[in-house]
Short mmCIF file of C-alpha atoms in Angstrom, two decimals:
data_model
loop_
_atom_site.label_atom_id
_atom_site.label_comp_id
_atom_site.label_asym_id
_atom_site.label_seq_id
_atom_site.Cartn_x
_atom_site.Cartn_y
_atom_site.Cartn_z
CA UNK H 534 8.96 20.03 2.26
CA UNK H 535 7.58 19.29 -1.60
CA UNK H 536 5.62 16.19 -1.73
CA UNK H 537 5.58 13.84 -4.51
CA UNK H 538 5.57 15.70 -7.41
CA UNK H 539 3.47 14.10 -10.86
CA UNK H 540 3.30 15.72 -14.24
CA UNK H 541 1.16 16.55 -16.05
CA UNK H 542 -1.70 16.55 -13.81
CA UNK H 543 -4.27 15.73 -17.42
CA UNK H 544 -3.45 14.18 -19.64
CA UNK H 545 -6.00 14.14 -23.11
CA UNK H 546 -4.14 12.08 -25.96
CA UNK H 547 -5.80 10.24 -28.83
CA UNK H 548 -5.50 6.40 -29.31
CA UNK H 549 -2.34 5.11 -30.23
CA UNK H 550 -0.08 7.73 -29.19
CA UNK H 551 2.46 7.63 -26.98
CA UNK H 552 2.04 8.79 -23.62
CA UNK H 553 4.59 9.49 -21.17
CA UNK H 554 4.20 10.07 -16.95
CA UNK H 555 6.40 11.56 -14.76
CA UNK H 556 7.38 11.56 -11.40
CA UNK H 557 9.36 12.99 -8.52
CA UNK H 558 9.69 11.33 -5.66
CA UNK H 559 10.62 12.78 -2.06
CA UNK H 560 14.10 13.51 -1.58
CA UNK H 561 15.71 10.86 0.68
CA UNK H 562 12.54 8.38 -0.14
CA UNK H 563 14.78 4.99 -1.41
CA UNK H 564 11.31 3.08 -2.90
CA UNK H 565 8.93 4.54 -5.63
CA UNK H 566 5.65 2.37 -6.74
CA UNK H 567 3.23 3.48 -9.46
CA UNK H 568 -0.20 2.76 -8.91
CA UNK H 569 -3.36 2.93 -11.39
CA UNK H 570 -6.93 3.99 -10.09
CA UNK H 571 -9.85 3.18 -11.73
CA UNK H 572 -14.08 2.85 -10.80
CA UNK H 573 -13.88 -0.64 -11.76
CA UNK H 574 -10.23 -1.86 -11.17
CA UNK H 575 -10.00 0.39 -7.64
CA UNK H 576 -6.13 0.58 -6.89
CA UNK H 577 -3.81 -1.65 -8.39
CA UNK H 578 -0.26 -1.83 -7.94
CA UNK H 579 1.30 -1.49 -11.49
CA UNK H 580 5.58 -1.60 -10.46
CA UNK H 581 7.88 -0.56 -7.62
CA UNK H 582 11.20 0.12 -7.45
CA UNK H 583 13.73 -0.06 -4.64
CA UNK H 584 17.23 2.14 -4.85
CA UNK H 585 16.22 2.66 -8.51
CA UNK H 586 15.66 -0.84 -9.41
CA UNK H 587 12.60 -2.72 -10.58
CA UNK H 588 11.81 -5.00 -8.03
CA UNK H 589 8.21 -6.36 -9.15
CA UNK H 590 6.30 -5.71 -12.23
CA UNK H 591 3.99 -8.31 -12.11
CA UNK H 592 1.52 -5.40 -12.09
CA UNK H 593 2.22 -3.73 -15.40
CA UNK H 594 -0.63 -4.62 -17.50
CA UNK H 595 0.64 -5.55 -20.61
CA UNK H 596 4.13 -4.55 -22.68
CA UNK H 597 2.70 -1.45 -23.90
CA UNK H 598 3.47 -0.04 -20.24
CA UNK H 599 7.14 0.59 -19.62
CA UNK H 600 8.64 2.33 -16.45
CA UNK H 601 12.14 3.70 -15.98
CA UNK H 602 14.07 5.10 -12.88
CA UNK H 603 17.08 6.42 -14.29
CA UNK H 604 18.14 8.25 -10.70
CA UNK H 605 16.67 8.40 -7.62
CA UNK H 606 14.84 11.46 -7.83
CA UNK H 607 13.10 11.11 -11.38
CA UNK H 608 10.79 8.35 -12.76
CA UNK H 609 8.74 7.65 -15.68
CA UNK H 610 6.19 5.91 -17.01
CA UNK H 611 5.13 5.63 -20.63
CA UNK H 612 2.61 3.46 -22.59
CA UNK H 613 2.86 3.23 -26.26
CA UNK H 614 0.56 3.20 -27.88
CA UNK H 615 -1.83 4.04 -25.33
CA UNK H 616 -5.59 3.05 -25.89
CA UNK H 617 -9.11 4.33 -24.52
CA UNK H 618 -8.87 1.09 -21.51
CA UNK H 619 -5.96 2.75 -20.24
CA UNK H 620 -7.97 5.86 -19.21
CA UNK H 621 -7.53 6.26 -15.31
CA UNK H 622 -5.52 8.05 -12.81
CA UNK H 623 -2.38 7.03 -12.25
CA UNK H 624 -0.28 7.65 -8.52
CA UNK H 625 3.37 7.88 -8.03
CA UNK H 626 3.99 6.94 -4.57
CA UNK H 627 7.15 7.07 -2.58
CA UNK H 628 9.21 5.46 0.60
CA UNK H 629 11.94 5.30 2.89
CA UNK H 630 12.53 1.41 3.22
CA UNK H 631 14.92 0.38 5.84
CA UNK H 632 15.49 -2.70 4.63
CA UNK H 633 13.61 -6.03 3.07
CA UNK H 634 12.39 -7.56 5.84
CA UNK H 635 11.43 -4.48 7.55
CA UNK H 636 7.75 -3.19 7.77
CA UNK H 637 6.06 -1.46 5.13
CA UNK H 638 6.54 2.28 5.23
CA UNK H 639 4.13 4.55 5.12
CA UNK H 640 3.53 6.00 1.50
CA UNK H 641 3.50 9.16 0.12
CA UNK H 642 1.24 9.82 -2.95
CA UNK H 643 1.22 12.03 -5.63
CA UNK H 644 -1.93 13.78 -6.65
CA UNK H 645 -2.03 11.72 -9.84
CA UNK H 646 -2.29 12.17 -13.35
CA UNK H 647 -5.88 11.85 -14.48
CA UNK H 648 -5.55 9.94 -18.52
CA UNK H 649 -8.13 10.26 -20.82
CA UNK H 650 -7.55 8.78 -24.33
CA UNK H 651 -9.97 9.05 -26.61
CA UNK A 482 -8.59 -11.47 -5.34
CA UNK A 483 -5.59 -10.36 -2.99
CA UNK A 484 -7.33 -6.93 -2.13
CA UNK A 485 -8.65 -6.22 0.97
CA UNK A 486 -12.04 -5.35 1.17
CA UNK A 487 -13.51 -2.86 2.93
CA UNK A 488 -17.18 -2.74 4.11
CA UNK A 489 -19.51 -0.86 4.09
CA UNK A 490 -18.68 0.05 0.32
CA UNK A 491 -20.84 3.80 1.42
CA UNK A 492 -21.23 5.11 4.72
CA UNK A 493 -23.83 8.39 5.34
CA UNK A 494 -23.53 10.28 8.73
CA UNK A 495 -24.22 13.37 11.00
CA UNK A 496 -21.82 15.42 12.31
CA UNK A 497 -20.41 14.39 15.66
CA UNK A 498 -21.33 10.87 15.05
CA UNK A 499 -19.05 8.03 15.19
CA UNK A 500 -18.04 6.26 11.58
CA UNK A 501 -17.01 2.31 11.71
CA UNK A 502 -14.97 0.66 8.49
CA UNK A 503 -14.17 -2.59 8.38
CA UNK A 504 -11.54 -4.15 6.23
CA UNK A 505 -10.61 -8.21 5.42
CA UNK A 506 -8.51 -10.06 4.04
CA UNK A 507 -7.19 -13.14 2.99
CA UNK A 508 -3.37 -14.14 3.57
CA UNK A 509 -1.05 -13.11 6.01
CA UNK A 510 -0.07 -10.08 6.18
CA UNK A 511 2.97 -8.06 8.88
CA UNK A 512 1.49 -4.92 9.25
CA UNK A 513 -1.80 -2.62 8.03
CA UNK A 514 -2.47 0.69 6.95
CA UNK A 515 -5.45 2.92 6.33
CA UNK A 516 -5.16 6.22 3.70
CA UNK A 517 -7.48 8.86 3.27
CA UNK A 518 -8.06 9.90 -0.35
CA UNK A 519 -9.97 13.40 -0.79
CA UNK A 520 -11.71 13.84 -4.20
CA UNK A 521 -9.21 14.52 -6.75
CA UNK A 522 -6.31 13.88 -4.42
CA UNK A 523 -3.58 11.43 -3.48
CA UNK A 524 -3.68 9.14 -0.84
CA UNK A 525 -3.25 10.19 2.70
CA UNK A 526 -1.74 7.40 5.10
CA UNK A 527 -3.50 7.88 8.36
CA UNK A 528 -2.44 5.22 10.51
CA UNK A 529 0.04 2.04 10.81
CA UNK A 530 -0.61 -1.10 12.57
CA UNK A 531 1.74 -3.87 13.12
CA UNK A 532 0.60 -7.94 13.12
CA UNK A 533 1.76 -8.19 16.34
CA UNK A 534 -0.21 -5.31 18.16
CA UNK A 535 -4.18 -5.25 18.47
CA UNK A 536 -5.20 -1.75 18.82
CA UNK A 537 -3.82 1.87 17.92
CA UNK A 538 -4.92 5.20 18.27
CA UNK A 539 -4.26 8.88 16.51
CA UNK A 540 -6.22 11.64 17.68
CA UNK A 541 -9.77 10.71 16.96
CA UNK A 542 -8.77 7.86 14.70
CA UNK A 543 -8.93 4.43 16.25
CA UNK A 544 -7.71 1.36 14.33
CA UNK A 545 -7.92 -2.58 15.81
CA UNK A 546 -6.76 -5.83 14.49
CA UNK A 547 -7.60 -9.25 14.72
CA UNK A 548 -5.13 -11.49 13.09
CA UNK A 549 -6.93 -15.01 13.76
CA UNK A 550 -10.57 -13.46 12.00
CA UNK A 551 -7.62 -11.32 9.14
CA UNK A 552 -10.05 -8.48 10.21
CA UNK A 553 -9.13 -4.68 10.71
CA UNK A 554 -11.54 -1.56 11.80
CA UNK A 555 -11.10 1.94 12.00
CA UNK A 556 -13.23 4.31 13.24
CA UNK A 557 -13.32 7.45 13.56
CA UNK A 558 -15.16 9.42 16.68
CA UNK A 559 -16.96 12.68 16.83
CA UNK A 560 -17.07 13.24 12.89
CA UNK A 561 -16.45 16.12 10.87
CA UNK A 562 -17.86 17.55 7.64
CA UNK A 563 -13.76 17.47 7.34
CA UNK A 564 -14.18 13.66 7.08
CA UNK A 565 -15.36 13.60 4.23
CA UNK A 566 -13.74 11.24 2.16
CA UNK A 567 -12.71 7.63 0.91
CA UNK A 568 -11.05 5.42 3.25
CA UNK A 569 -8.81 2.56 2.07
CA UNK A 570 -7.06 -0.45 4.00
CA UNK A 571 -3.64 -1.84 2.69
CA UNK A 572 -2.29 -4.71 3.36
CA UNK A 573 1.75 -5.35 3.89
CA UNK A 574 2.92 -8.34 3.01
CA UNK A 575 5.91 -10.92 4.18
CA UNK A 576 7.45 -10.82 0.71
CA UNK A 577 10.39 -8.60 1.95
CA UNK A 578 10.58 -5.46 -0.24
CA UNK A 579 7.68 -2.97 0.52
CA UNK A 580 4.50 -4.06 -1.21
CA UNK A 581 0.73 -2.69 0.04
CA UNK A 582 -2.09 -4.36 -2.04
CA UNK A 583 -4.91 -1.84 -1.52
CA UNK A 584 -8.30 -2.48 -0.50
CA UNK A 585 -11.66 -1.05 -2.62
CA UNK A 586 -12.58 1.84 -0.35
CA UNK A 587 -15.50 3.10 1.87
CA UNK A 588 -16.74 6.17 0.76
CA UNK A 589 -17.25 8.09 4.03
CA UNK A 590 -20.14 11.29 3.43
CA UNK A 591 -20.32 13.58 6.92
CA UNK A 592 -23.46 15.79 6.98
CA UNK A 593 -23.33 18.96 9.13
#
């Protein structure tokens, strides 16, 4: 079976352009989280999603960060304009979630995209 | 901070050795996991346990947890070059809908 599947894998882009991350999740997987990795920061949760809707985005930085998932299969995550801070590697993780109050899954990571603006 | 934190932050070992992490945290949490994350790589979930139990084991991977001190361990036994790696603890939460708040890693080096 295909794991979690992130595009590109680098990323180079200059400051202030837009920068768009994509992700497919595990067929059957009902939750999808994006996480950002950094030295500093370690791993931070940045929004998940549950049957395609936002559930908590207390995590996305600031509202030059936007994620989307338009269908259950496909997500996105863009930042516009991007700038050198947001330089990190960024993991797509996916889910099967019973239900609220059940336990957590176990996740299912992407390899990441590795951003570098410059 | 609502990480866990793992100790030691760098752990050096031979082959065939035995390698202890420790994780803690602060609020309560309904279950724990621990990931593996080889260099350049996603996150590897290793092993689940739940509030309620105290101990769990997978293969050569050994996990306990002690609610009352919010303290987990895993260790691993007989170590591998294979081991090699960064070990995380995360931490679900009773807020419902899945959430893990990740721990800052122990950076695990097996010599052969």
């Amino acid at each position: 079976d295909a794991g979690v599947i992130q595009s590109p894998r680098h990323e180079v882009t200059e400051m202030g352009q837009e920068v768009t991350l994509r992700c497919k999740p595990i067929s059957g997987h009902n939750s999808l989280f994006w996480y950002r990795q950094t030295m500093m920061r370690g791993l931070e949760l940045l929004i998940y999603f549950n049957n395609n809707v936002p559930i908590d985005d207390s995590g996305m930085p600031e509202d030059r960060f936007s994620a989307k998932m338009p269908n259950a299969s496909f997500s996105t995550l863009k930042i516009q304009p991007s700038e050198p801070r947001d330089s990190a590697v960024y993991f797509c993780a996916s889910s099967f979630s019973p239900g609220p109050s059940s336990y957590n899954s176990p996740l299912h990571f992407g390899n990441g995209t590795r951003l570098t603006v410059t | 901070s609502q990480q866990g934190e793992e100790d030691p932050q760098a752990l050096s070992i031979q082959e065939g050795e035995n390698a202890t992490m420790n994780c803690s945290y602060k609020t309560s949490i309904n279950n724990l996991q621990w990931y593996r994350q080889n260099s350049g790589r996603g996150l590897v979930h290793l092993i689940l346990i739940r509030s309620n139990e105290r101990e769990k084991h997978s293969g050569r991977l050994r996990v306990t947890l002690d609610t009352s001190k919010k303290s987990s361990s895993l260790l691993i036994t007989a170590s591998r070059a294979a081991d090699t790696a960064s070990y995380f603890c995360a931490r679900g939460t009773h807020t419902g809908f899945q959430k893990l708040v990740f721990g800052t890693g122990t950076r695990l080096l097996v010599s052969p």
